[in-house]
Amino acid sequence: MQTSLPPASSLFDLYTVWSGGNECPPVYHRWCAYSLVASIIGRRVWIDFGHFVYRPNIYVVLVGPAGIAKSVAIDIALDVGRRVGTVHYGGDAVTYQRLILDIDLTKELAHDTLGQEHEHRSLTLALTEMASFVNFQNTDMLKFLCRMFDAGNAPFLYRTKNSGEVTLTNYCLNLLGACTPGDIPYIFGQHAIGSGLASRVLFVYGDIPGPPQPRPRLTREQISAREALVARCATISSLVGEMTLSPEAGAAYDQWYMERMQRTHPDPRLSAFYSRLRVNVPKLAMLQALSQNRMVVEAADLAVALRDMQALERGLRRAFSAVGTNKQSPTLESMLQQVRLAHPRPVPLRVLVDGHLHLMELPQIKSALDGLVVSKRLVRGASEGQEAFTLGATELEGAI
């Protein structure tokens, strides 16, 4: 088959071609590509940070309103993963006990370049309706998902009354899920966003669909990109062993880490995201290197990882709009979204009032806008002689 794909296309470039031609928010495809690489590699590689050993498994949850094609984005990633044939996928709705057995059944042996043998158990959960899989009342499942994310060396022992015991060793779990902002308190708990499972999840918010596609069809270029992706992933799946940082990457990471430690993060809902950066940034940089069939993380890999985390950070407040006791939060988020969509053009006060009078009284709307200005999420100005609003520094600048 003829193809116009450059031979040196990166895995992420190939994935962009393969996943195009639909109305999913592009940010979903970016993070599904990360999840695909993580699922392909499983527990086979690691990076040594002293008392901490990081493996490139990640928990990604696509967040957005109903009908924004979250499940479509996940299915596009699964199409490639299943064609590669080395990824073990779990069930959509299983019990905590069944999940333990599913992970145990993935046992494989891999050999590094020195011939040393490495046992591993690697499973990926693909959950298009995450709220049907777990909720904050299912504490056993929540704790188990936390343990599997950490992918430590300590065995996990599970005893039953009738079936004896199962001991998991060398385990690793990836998760690619989807939910709406309203599902998040139900899944993770209204007051647990800053801890536990939620602190390990990369929440990817999207609410702006891609260009309209009335009758989408796969192009020859997309099919060629998928074939190239499958071949690239098969190559990556053979990588085994310890990864390292290049001297330049190590110096860049140290500088970023020390600068980040001096920053403050006023929104308590985001505290866990910032505290886990020291884990997730190396993981993403590892995945960038692995996507290029490298076991050495370069400074460019770290730069891309930081850029993607900054883009993720900008959507977190929208993802968490239903978290907290303020019943007006969804309305505030709606007003912010109206200004975001118009950016960089100012949005007149009358437009914001007209769009939200069915939700709040006029004094409440003005009071809410005052609060958004004080928090630097909006800037008050004027446009054509009328009071108007544009995005503020908190919305435009990340803390990463």
Coordinates of C-alpha atoms in Angstrom, one line a residue:
M1 CA 0.0 0.0 0.0
Q2 CA 1.3 3.4 -0.9
T3 CA 1.7 5.8 2.0
S4 CA 2.8 9.4 2.4
L5 CA 4.0 8.9 5.9
P6 CA 7.6 10.0 6.5
P7 CA 9.7 7.0 7.5
A8 CA 11.0 8.9 10.6
S9 CA 7.5 9.8 12.0
S10 CA 7.4 9.5 15.7
L11 CA 5.0 7.2 17.4
F12 CA 3.0 10.2 18.7
D13 CA 2.9 11.7 15.1
L14 CA 1.7 8.3 13.8
Y15 CA -1.0 8.2 16.4
T16 CA -2.1 11.7 15.6
V17 CA -2.7 10.6 11.9
W18 CA -4.4 7.4 13.0
S19 CA -6.7 9.0 15.5
G20 CA -7.8 11.9 13.2
G21 CA -11.0 12.3 11.3
N22 CA -13.4 12.3 14.2
E23 CA -14.9 14.8 16.6
C24 CA -13.1 13.7 19.8
P25 CA -11.2 16.6 21.6
P26 CA -7.6 16.2 20.3
V27 CA -6.3 16.3 23.9
Y28 CA -8.0 12.9 24.5
H29 CA -6.0 11.3 21.7
R30 CA -2.7 12.7 23.0
W31 CA -3.2 11.0 26.4
C32 CA -4.6 7.8 24.9
A33 CA -1.3 7.6 23.0
Y34 CA 0.6 7.8 26.3
S35 CA -1.6 5.1 27.7
L36 CA -1.0 2.9 24.7
V37 CA 2.8 3.1 25.1
A38 CA 2.5 2.4 28.9
S39 CA 0.3 -0.6 28.2
I40 CA 2.7 -2.0 25.6
I41 CA 5.7 -1.8 28.0
G42 CA 4.0 -2.8 31.2
R43 CA 6.5 -3.5 34.0
R44 CA 9.4 -4.4 31.8
V45 CA 11.4 -1.2 32.4
W46 CA 12.1 1.1 35.3
I47 CA 14.2 4.0 36.4
D48 CA 16.0 4.1 39.8
F49 CA 15.6 7.2 42.0
G50 CA 17.2 5.7 45.1
H51 CA 14.4 4.6 47.5
F52 CA 12.0 5.2 44.7
V53 CA 11.8 3.0 41.6
Y54 CA 9.5 4.4 39.0
R55 CA 7.8 2.3 36.2
P56 CA 6.0 4.0 33.3
N57 CA 2.5 2.8 34.1
I58 CA -0.1 5.6 34.3
Y59 CA -3.8 6.0 35.3
V60 CA -5.5 8.3 32.7
V61 CA -9.1 9.3 33.0
L62 CA -10.8 11.3 30.2
V63 CA -13.2 13.9 31.7
G64 CA -15.8 15.8 29.8
P65 CA -19.5 16.3 29.3
A66 CA -21.7 13.4 28.0
G67 CA -21.5 13.0 24.3
I68 CA -18.0 14.4 23.8
A69 CA -16.8 11.0 22.4
K70 CA -14.6 9.9 25.3
S71 CA -15.3 6.2 24.6
V72 CA -14.5 6.7 20.9
A73 CA -11.0 8.0 21.9
I74 CA -10.5 4.9 24.1
D75 CA -11.6 2.5 21.4
I76 CA -9.2 4.0 18.9
A77 CA -6.3 3.2 21.3
L78 CA -7.6 -0.3 22.0
D79 CA -7.7 -1.0 18.3
V80 CA -3.9 -0.6 18.1
G81 CA -3.2 -2.4 21.4
R82 CA -5.2 -5.4 20.4
R83 CA -3.5 -5.6 17.0
V84 CA -0.1 -5.6 18.7
G85 CA -1.2 -8.7 20.7
T86 CA 1.0 -8.3 23.7
V87 CA -1.3 -6.2 25.9
H88 CA -3.5 -7.9 28.5
Y89 CA -6.8 -6.1 28.9
G90 CA -9.0 -6.6 32.0
G91 CA -12.8 -6.7 32.1
D92 CA -15.1 -3.7 32.0
A93 CA -17.0 -4.7 35.1
V94 CA -15.2 -7.1 37.5
T95 CA -15.0 -7.5 41.2
Y96 CA -11.9 -6.7 43.3
Q97 CA -11.3 -10.4 43.7
R98 CA -11.6 -11.2 40.0
L99 CA -9.2 -8.4 39.2
I100 CA -6.5 -9.9 41.4
L101 CA -6.9 -13.2 39.5
D102 CA -6.8 -11.4 36.1
I103 CA -3.5 -9.7 37.0
D104 CA -2.0 -13.0 38.3
L105 CA -2.9 -14.7 34.9
T106 CA -0.8 -12.2 33.0
K107 CA 2.5 -13.7 34.3
E108 CA 5.3 -13.5 31.7
L109 CA 9.1 -13.7 31.5
A110 CA 11.1 -11.1 29.7
H111 CA 14.9 -11.0 29.1
D112 CA 17.1 -7.9 29.0
T113 CA 20.1 -7.4 26.7
L114 CA 22.3 -9.2 29.1
G115 CA 20.1 -12.3 29.1
Q116 CA 18.8 -11.6 32.7
E117 CA 15.3 -12.9 33.3
H118 CA 12.5 -10.6 34.6
E119 CA 9.1 -11.9 35.6
H120 CA 6.2 -9.5 35.4
R121 CA 2.4 -9.3 35.5
S122 CA 1.0 -6.4 33.5
L123 CA -2.6 -5.6 32.9
T124 CA -4.5 -2.7 31.4
L125 CA -8.0 -1.6 32.4
A126 CA -10.0 0.2 29.7
L127 CA -13.1 1.7 31.3
T128 CA -15.4 3.7 29.1
E129 CA -17.8 4.1 32.0
M130 CA -15.6 4.3 35.0
A131 CA -18.5 5.0 37.4
S132 CA -19.8 1.5 36.7
F133 CA -16.5 0.0 37.7
V134 CA -15.7 1.6 41.0
N135 CA -17.0 4.2 43.5
F136 CA -15.9 5.8 46.7
Q137 CA -17.8 3.2 48.8
N138 CA -15.8 0.3 47.3
T139 CA -12.8 0.8 49.6
D140 CA -11.2 -2.5 48.8
M141 CA -11.1 -1.8 45.1
L142 CA -9.8 1.8 45.7
K143 CA -7.0 0.6 47.9
F144 CA -6.1 -2.2 45.5
L145 CA -5.9 0.2 42.6
C146 CA -3.6 2.4 44.6
R147 CA -1.3 -0.5 45.4
M148 CA -1.2 -1.7 41.8
F149 CA -0.3 1.8 40.6
D150 CA 2.7 2.0 42.8
A151 CA 4.0 -1.3 41.2
G152 CA 6.3 -1.9 44.1
N153 CA 8.5 -4.9 44.8
A154 CA 6.6 -6.1 48.0
P155 CA 4.3 -9.0 47.3
F156 CA 0.5 -8.5 47.5
L157 CA -1.1 -11.3 49.5
Y158 CA -4.8 -12.0 49.2
R159 CA -6.5 -14.6 51.3
T160 CA -10.0 -15.9 50.9
K161 CA -12.2 -18.1 53.1
N162 CA -12.7 -20.9 50.6
S163 CA -10.1 -20.5 47.8
G164 CA -6.9 -20.3 49.7
E165 CA -4.6 -17.4 48.9
V166 CA -3.1 -15.6 45.9
T167 CA 0.3 -13.8 46.0
L168 CA 0.9 -11.2 43.4
T169 CA 4.5 -10.3 42.7
N170 CA 6.1 -8.1 40.0
Y171 CA 2.7 -6.5 39.3
C172 CA 1.8 -3.5 37.2
L173 CA -1.5 -1.9 36.3
N174 CA -2.4 0.7 33.7
L175 CA -5.8 2.4 33.6
L176 CA -7.5 4.3 30.8
G177 CA -11.0 5.4 31.8
A178 CA -13.7 8.0 31.2
C179 CA -16.3 9.9 33.2
T180 CA -18.1 13.2 33.4
P181 CA -17.2 15.9 35.9
G182 CA -20.3 15.0 37.9
D183 CA -19.1 11.4 38.2
I184 CA -15.9 12.4 40.0
P185 CA -17.3 12.9 43.5
Y186 CA -19.2 9.6 43.1
I187 CA -16.1 7.6 42.0
F188 CA -13.5 9.2 44.2
G189 CA -15.5 10.8 47.1
Q190 CA -16.3 14.4 47.6
H191 CA -13.5 14.9 50.1
A192 CA -10.9 12.5 48.6
I193 CA -9.6 14.3 45.5
G194 CA -6.4 15.2 47.3
S195 CA -5.5 11.7 48.4
G196 CA -5.7 8.0 47.6
L197 CA -6.6 6.9 44.1
A198 CA -7.6 10.4 42.8
S199 CA -4.0 11.6 43.6
R200 CA -2.6 9.0 41.2
V201 CA -4.9 9.8 38.3
L202 CA -4.1 12.1 35.4
F203 CA -7.5 13.8 34.7
V204 CA -7.7 14.9 31.1
Y205 CA -10.4 17.4 30.6
G206 CA -11.9 18.1 27.1
D207 CA -15.1 19.8 26.1
I208 CA -14.3 21.3 22.7
P209 CA -14.8 18.7 19.9
G210 CA -12.8 18.4 16.8
P211 CA -14.0 19.6 13.4
P212 CA -17.4 18.3 12.3
Q213 CA -17.3 14.9 10.6
P214 CA -20.7 14.1 9.2
R215 CA -19.6 10.8 7.6
P216 CA -16.2 9.8 8.9
R217 CA -14.2 7.3 6.9
L218 CA -10.7 5.9 7.5
T219 CA -8.3 7.2 4.8
R220 CA -5.4 5.2 3.3
E221 CA -3.0 7.4 5.2
Q222 CA -4.8 6.5 8.5
I223 CA -4.6 2.8 7.8
S224 CA -1.0 3.1 6.9
A225 CA -0.4 5.0 10.1
R226 CA -2.1 2.2 12.1
E227 CA 0.1 -0.4 10.4
A228 CA 3.2 1.6 11.3
L229 CA 2.0 2.1 14.8
V230 CA 1.5 -1.7 15.3
A231 CA 5.0 -2.4 14.0
R232 CA 6.5 0.4 16.2
C233 CA 4.6 -0.9 19.3
A234 CA 5.8 -4.5 18.6
T235 CA 9.4 -3.2 18.6
I236 CA 8.9 -1.3 21.8
S237 CA 7.4 -4.3 23.6
S238 CA 10.8 -6.0 23.4
L239 CA 12.5 -3.3 25.6
V240 CA 13.5 -4.7 29.0
G241 CA 15.7 -3.3 31.8
E242 CA 16.7 -0.2 33.6
M243 CA 16.3 3.2 32.0
T244 CA 18.6 6.2 32.8
L245 CA 18.5 9.9 32.4
S246 CA 21.1 11.5 30.2
P247 CA 23.4 14.1 32.0
E248 CA 21.4 16.9 30.3
A249 CA 18.1 15.4 31.2
G250 CA 19.2 14.9 34.8
A251 CA 20.4 18.5 35.1
A252 CA 17.1 19.8 33.6
Y253 CA 15.0 17.7 35.9
D254 CA 17.0 18.8 39.0
Q255 CA 16.5 22.4 38.1
W256 CA 12.8 22.0 37.4
Y257 CA 12.3 20.1 40.7
M258 CA 14.0 22.7 42.8
E259 CA 12.1 25.6 41.2
R260 CA 8.8 23.8 41.6
M261 CA 9.4 23.2 45.3
Q262 CA 9.4 27.0 45.8
R263 CA 5.9 27.5 44.3
T264 CA 2.6 27.7 46.1
H265 CA -0.6 26.1 44.9
P266 CA -3.7 27.8 46.4
D267 CA -6.4 25.4 45.2
P268 CA -6.5 22.5 47.6
R269 CA -8.3 20.3 45.0
L270 CA -5.0 20.4 42.9
S271 CA -2.6 19.7 45.8
A272 CA -2.4 16.0 45.0
F273 CA -1.7 16.7 41.3
Y274 CA 1.3 18.9 42.2
S275 CA 2.6 16.6 44.9
R276 CA 2.6 13.7 42.4
L277 CA 4.5 15.6 39.7
R278 CA 7.7 14.1 41.0
V279 CA 6.3 10.8 40.0
N280 CA 4.3 11.5 36.9
V281 CA 6.8 13.8 35.1
P282 CA 9.5 11.1 35.1
K283 CA 6.9 8.5 34.0
L284 CA 5.9 10.7 31.0
A285 CA 9.5 11.4 30.1
M286 CA 10.2 7.7 30.2
L287 CA 7.2 7.1 27.8
Q288 CA 8.5 9.7 25.4
A289 CA 11.9 8.0 25.3
L290 CA 10.3 4.5 24.9
S291 CA 8.1 5.8 22.1
Q292 CA 11.3 6.4 20.2
N293 CA 12.7 3.0 21.1
R294 CA 15.2 4.5 23.6
M295 CA 16.2 3.4 27.1
V296 CA 17.8 6.8 27.9
V297 CA 15.6 9.8 28.7
E298 CA 16.9 12.9 27.0
A299 CA 16.3 16.5 27.9
A300 CA 13.9 16.8 25.0
D301 CA 11.7 14.0 26.5
L302 CA 11.5 15.9 29.7
A303 CA 10.6 19.1 28.0
V304 CA 7.7 17.4 26.1
A305 CA 6.5 15.7 29.4
L306 CA 6.5 19.1 31.2
R307 CA 4.6 20.7 28.3
D308 CA 1.9 18.0 28.3
M309 CA 1.6 18.3 32.1
Q310 CA 1.1 22.0 31.8
A311 CA -1.6 21.6 29.3
L312 CA -3.2 19.0 31.6
E313 CA -3.1 21.3 34.5
R314 CA -5.1 24.0 32.7
G315 CA -8.1 21.7 32.5
L316 CA -8.1 20.4 36.1
R317 CA -10.4 23.0 37.6
R318 CA -12.9 22.2 34.9
A319 CA -12.6 18.5 35.6
F320 CA -13.2 19.2 39.3
S321 CA -16.0 21.6 38.9
A322 CA -18.4 19.3 40.7
V323 CA -16.0 18.7 43.6
G324 CA -16.7 20.7 46.8
T325 CA -19.7 22.0 48.7
N326 CA -20.3 25.1 46.7
K327 CA -23.5 24.4 44.7
Q328 CA -22.7 27.3 42.4
S329 CA -19.5 25.7 41.1
P330 CA -21.0 24.3 37.9
T331 CA -22.4 27.8 37.1
L332 CA -19.0 29.5 37.7
E333 CA -17.4 26.9 35.5
S334 CA -20.0 27.6 32.8
M335 CA -19.2 31.3 32.9
L336 CA -15.5 30.6 32.7
Q337 CA -16.0 28.3 29.8
Q338 CA -17.9 31.0 27.9
V339 CA -14.9 33.3 28.3
R340 CA -12.4 30.6 27.4
L341 CA -14.2 29.8 24.2
A342 CA -14.1 33.5 23.2
H343 CA -10.4 34.0 24.2
P344 CA -8.7 36.3 23.4
R345 CA -11.8 38.4 22.6
P346 CA -13.5 39.9 25.7
V347 CA -17.0 38.7 26.7
P348 CA -19.4 41.5 27.6
L349 CA -21.1 41.3 31.0
R350 CA -24.5 41.3 29.3
V351 CA -23.6 38.2 27.4
L352 CA -22.6 36.4 30.6
V353 CA -25.8 37.5 32.3
D354 CA -28.0 36.5 29.4
G355 CA -26.5 33.0 29.4
H356 CA -26.8 32.4 33.2
L357 CA -29.9 34.2 34.4
H358 CA -31.8 30.9 34.4
L359 CA -29.3 29.6 36.9
M360 CA -28.5 32.6 39.2
E361 CA -30.0 36.0 40.1
L362 CA -28.3 39.1 38.7
P363 CA -26.7 40.0 42.1
Q364 CA -25.3 36.5 42.4
I365 CA -23.9 36.6 38.9
K366 CA -22.1 39.9 39.6
S367 CA -20.8 38.6 43.0
A368 CA -19.6 35.4 41.3
L369 CA -17.7 37.4 38.7
D370 CA -16.2 39.5 41.4
G371 CA -14.8 36.4 43.0
L372 CA -13.4 35.1 39.7
V373 CA -11.6 38.5 39.3
V374 CA -10.2 38.4 42.8
S375 CA -8.9 34.8 42.2
K376 CA -7.3 36.1 38.9
R377 CA -9.2 33.6 36.8
L378 CA -10.9 36.6 35.0
V379 CA -9.8 40.2 34.3
R380 CA -12.4 42.9 34.3
G381 CA -12.1 45.5 31.5
A382 CA -14.2 47.2 28.8
S383 CA -15.1 46.5 25.2
E384 CA -17.0 48.9 23.0
G385 CA -17.9 51.0 26.1
Q386 CA -19.3 48.0 28.0
E387 CA -18.0 46.1 31.0
A388 CA -16.4 42.9 29.7
F389 CA -14.1 40.0 30.9
T390 CA -11.1 38.2 29.6
L391 CA -9.1 35.3 31.0
G392 CA -6.8 36.0 34.0
A393 CA -3.4 34.9 34.9
T394 CA -4.6 31.8 36.9
E395 CA -6.3 30.5 33.8
L396 CA -3.5 31.3 31.3
E397 CA -0.4 30.3 33.4
G398 CA 0.2 27.0 35.0
A399 CA 2.2 26.4 38.1
I400 CA 4.3 23.5 36.7

